[in-house]
mmCIF file of N, CA and C in Angstrom:
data_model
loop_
_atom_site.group_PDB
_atom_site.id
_atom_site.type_symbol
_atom_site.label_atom_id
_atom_site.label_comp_id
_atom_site.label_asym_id
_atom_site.label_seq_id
_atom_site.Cartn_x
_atom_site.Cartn_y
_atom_site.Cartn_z
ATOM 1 N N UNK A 745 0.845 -1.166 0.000
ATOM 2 C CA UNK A 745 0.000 0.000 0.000
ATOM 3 C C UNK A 745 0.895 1.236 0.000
ATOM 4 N N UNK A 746 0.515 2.322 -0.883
ATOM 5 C CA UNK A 746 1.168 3.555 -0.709
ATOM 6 C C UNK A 746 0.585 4.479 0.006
ATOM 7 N N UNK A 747 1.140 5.139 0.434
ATOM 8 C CA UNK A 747 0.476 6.693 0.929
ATOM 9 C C UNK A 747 -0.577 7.275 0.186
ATOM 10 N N UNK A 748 -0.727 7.473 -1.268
ATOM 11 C CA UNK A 748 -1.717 7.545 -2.014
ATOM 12 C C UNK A 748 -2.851 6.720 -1.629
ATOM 13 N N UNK A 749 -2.556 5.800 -1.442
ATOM 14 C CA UNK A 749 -3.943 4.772 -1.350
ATOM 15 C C UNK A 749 -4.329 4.537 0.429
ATOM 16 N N UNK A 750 -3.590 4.874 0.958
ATOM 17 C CA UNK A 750 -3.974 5.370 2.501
ATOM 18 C C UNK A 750 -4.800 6.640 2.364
ATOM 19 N N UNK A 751 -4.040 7.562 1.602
ATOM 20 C CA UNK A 751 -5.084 8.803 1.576
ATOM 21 C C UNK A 751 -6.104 8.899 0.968
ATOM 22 N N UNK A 752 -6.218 7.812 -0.080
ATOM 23 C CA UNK A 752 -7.228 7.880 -0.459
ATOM 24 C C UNK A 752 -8.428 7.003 -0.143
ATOM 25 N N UNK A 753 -7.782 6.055 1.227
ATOM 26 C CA UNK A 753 -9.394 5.398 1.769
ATOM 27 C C UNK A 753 -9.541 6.353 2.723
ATOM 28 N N UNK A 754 -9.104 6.804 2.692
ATOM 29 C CA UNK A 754 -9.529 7.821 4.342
ATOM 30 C C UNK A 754 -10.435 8.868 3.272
ATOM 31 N N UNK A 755 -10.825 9.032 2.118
ATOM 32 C CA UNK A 755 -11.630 10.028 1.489
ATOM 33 C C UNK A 755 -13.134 8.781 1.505
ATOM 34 N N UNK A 756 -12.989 7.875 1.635
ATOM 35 C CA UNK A 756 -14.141 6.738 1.764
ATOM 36 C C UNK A 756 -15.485 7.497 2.761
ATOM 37 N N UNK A 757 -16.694 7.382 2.201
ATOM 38 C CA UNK A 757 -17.689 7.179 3.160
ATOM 39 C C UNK A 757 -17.593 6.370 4.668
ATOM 40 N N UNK A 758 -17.413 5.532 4.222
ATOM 41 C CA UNK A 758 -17.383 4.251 4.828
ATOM 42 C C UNK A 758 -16.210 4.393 6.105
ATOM 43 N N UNK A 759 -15.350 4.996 5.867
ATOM 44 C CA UNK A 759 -14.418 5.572 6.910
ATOM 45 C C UNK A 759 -14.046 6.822 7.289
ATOM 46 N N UNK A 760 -14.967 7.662 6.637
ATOM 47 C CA UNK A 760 -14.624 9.135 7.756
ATOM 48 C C UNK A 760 -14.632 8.717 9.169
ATOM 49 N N UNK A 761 -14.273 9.813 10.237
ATOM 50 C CA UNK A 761 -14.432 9.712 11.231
ATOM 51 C C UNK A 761 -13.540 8.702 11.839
ATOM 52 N N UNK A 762 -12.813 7.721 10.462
ATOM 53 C CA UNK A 762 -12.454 6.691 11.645
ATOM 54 C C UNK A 762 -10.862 6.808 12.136
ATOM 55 N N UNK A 763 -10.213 6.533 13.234
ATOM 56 C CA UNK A 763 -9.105 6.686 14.117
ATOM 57 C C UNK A 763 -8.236 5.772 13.186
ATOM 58 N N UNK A 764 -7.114 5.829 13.223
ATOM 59 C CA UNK A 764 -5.655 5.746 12.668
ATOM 60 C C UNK A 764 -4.548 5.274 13.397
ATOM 61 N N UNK A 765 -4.774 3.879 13.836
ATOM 62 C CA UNK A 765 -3.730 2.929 14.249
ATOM 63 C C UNK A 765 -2.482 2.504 14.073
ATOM 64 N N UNK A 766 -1.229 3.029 13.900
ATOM 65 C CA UNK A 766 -0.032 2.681 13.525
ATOM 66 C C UNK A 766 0.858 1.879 14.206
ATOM 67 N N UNK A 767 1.133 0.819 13.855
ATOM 68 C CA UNK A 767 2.297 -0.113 14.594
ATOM 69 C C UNK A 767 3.487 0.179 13.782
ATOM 70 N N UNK A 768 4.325 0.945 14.455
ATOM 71 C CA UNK A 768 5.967 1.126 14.408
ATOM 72 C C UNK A 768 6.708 -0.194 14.517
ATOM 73 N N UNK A 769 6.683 -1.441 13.749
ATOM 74 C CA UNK A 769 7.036 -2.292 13.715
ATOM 75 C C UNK A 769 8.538 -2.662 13.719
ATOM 76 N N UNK A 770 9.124 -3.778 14.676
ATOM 77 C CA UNK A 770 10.732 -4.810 14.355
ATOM 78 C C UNK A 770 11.748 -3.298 15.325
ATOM 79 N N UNK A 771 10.920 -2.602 16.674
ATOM 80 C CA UNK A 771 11.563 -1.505 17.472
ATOM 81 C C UNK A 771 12.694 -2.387 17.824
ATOM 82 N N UNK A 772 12.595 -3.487 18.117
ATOM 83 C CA UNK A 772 13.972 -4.161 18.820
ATOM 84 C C UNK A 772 15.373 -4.399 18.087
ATOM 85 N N UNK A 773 15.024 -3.946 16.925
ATOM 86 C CA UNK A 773 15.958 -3.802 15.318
ATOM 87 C C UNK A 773 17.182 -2.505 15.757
ATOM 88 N N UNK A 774 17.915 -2.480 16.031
ATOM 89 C CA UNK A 774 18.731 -1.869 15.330
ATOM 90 C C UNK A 774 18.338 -0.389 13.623
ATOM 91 N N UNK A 775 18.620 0.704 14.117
ATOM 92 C CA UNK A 775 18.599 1.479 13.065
ATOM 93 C C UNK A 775 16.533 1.849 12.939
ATOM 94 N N UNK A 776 15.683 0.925 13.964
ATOM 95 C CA UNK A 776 14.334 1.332 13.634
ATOM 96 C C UNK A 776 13.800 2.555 13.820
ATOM 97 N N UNK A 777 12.916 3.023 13.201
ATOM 98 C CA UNK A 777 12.170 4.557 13.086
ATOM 99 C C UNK A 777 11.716 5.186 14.162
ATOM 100 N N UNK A 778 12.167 6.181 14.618
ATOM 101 C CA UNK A 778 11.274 6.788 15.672
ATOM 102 C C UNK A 778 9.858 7.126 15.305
ATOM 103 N N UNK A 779 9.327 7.739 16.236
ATOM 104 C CA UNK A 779 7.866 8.488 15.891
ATOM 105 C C UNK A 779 7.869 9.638 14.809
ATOM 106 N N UNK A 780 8.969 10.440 14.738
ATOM 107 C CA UNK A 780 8.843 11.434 14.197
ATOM 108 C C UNK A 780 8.936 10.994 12.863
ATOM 109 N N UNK A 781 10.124 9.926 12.676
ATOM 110 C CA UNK A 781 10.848 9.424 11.052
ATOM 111 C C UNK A 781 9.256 8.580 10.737
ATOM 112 N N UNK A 782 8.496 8.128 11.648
ATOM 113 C CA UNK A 782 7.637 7.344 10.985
ATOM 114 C C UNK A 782 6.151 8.285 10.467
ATOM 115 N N UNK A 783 5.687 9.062 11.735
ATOM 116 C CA UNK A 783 5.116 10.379 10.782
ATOM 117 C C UNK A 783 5.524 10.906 9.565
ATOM 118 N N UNK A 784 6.935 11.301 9.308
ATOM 119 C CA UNK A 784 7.039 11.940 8.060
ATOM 120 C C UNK A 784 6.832 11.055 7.413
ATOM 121 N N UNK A 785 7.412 9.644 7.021
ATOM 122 C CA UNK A 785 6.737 8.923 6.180
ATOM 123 C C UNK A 785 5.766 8.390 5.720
ATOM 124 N N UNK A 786 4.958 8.571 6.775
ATOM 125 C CA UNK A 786 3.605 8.180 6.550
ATOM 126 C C UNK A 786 2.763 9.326 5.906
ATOM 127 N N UNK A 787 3.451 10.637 6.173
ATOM 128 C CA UNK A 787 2.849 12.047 6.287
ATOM 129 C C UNK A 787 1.525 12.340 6.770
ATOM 130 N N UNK A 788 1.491 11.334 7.889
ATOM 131 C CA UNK A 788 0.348 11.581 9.061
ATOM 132 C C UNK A 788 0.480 12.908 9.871
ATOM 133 N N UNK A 789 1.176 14.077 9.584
ATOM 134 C CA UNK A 789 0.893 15.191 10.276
ATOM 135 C C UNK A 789 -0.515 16.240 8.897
ATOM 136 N N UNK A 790 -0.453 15.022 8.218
ATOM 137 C CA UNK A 790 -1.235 15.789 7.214
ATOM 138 C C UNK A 790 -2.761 15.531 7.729
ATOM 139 N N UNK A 791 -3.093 14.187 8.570
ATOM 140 C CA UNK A 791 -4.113 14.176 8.970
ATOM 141 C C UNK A 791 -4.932 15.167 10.135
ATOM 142 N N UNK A 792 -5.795 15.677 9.715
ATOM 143 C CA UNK A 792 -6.469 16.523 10.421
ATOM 144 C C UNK A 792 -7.737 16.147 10.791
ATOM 145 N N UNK A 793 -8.530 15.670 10.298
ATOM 146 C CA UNK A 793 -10.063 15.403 10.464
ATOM 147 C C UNK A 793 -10.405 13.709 10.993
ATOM 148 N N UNK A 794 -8.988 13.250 11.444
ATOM 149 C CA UNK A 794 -9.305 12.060 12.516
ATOM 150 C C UNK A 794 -8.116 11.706 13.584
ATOM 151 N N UNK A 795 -8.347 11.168 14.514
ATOM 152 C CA UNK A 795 -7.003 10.999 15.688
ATOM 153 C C UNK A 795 -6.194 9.595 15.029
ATOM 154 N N UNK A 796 -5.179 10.049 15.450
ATOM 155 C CA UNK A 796 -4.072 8.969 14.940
ATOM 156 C C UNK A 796 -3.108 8.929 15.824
ATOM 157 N N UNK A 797 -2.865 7.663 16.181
ATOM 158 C CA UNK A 797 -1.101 7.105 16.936
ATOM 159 C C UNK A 797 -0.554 6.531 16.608
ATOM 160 N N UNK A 798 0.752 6.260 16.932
ATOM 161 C CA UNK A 798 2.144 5.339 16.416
ATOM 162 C C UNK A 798 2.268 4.753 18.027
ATOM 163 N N UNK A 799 2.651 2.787 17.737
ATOM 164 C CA UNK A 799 2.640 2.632 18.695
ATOM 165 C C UNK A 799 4.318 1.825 17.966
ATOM 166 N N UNK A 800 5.072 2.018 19.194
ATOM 167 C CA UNK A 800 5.910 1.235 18.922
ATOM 168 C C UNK A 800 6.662 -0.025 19.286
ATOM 169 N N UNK A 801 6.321 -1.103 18.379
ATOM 170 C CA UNK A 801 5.991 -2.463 18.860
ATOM 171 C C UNK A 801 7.424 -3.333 18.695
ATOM 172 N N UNK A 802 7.318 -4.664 18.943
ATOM 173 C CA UNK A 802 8.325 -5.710 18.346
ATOM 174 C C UNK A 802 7.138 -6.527 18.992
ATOM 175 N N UNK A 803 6.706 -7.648 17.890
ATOM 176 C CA UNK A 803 6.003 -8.140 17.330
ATOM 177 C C UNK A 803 6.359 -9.674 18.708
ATOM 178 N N UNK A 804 7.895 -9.692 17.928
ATOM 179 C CA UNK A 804 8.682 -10.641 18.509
ATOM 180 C C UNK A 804 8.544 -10.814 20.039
ATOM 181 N N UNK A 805 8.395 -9.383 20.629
ATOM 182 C CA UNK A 805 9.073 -9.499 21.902
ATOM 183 C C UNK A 805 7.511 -9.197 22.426
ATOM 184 N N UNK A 806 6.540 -9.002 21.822
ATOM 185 C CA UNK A 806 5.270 -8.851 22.152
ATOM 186 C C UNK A 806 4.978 -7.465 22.748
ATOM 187 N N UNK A 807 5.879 -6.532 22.833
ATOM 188 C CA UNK A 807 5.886 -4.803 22.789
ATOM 189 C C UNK A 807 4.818 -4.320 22.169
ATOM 190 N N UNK A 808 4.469 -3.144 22.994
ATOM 191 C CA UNK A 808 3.201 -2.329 22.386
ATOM 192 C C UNK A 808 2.431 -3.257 22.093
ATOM 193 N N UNK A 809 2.055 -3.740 21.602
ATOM 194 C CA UNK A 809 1.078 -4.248 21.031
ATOM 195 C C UNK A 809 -0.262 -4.202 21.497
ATOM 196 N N UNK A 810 -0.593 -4.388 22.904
ATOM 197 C CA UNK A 810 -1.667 -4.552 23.881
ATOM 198 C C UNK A 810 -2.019 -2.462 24.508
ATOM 199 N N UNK A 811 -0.725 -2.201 23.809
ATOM 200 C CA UNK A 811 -0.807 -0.741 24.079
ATOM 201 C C UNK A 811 -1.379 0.062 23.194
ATOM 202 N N UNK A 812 -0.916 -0.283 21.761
ATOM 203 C CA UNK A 812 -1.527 -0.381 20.943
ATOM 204 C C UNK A 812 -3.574 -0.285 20.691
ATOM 205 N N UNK A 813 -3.806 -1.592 21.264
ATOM 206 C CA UNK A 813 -5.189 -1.957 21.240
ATOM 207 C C UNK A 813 -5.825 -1.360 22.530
ATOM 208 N N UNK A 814 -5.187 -0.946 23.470
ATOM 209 C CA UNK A 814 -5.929 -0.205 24.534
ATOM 210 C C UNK A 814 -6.315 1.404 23.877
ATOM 211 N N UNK A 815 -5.624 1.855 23.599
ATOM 212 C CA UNK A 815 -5.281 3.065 22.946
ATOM 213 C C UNK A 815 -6.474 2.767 21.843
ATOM 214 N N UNK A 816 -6.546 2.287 21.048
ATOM 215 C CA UNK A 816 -7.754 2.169 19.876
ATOM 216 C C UNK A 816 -9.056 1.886 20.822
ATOM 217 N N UNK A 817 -9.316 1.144 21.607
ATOM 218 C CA UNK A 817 -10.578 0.571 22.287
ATOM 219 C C UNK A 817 -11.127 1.859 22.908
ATOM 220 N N UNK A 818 -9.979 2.592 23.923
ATOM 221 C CA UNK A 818 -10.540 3.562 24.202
ATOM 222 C C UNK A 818 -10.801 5.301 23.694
ATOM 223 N N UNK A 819 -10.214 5.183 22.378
ATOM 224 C CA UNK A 819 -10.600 6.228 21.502
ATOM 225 C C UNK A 819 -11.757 5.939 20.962
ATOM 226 N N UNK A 820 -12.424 4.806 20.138
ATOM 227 C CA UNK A 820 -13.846 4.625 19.882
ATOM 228 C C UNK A 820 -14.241 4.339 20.844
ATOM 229 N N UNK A 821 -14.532 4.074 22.325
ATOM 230 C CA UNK A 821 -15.149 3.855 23.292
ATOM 231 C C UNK A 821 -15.671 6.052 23.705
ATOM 232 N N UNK A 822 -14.839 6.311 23.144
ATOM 233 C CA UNK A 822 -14.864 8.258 24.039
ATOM 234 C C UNK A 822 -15.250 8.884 22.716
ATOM 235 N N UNK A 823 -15.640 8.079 21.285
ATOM 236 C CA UNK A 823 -16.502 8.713 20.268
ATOM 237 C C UNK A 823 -15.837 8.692 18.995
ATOM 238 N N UNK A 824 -14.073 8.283 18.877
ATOM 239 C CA UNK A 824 -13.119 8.353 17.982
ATOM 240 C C UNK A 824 -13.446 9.633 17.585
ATOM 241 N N UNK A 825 -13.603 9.813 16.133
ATOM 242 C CA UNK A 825 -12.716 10.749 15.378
ATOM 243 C C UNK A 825 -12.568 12.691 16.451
#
């Protein structure tokens, strides 16, 4: 998937309003992305009209992950976008 096609389901009916889940994936790596390097690439500071986080995980080591899904449960639980 590109950035194009991220931006362009978020123009969907079907998903306005909806919150923006990011797993910062393989953190236990050597050389992996911070928050900021992974915003610009994503160019999620461009999003405005829904909430979005970066969680940063290792999959492996079972990181974030549960932090991750708390963080989503309780943004649509308080109304999301």
């Amino acid at each position: 998937m590109t950035i194009d096609d991220l931006y362009f389901l978020f123009q969907e009916e079907e998903l306005k309003g909806a919150v923006v889940l990011v797993y910062a994936n393989k953190q236990d790596l050597p050389g992996a992305l911070d928050d900021a390097a992974v915003t610009e690439a994503l160019e999620l500071h461009k999003i405005k009209n829904r909430q979005w986080a970066i969680f940063k995980t290792s999959a492996i080591k079972g990181e974030g992950l549960f932090e991750g899904l708390d963080w989503l449960s309780n943004t649509l639980k308080s109304g999301g976008s």
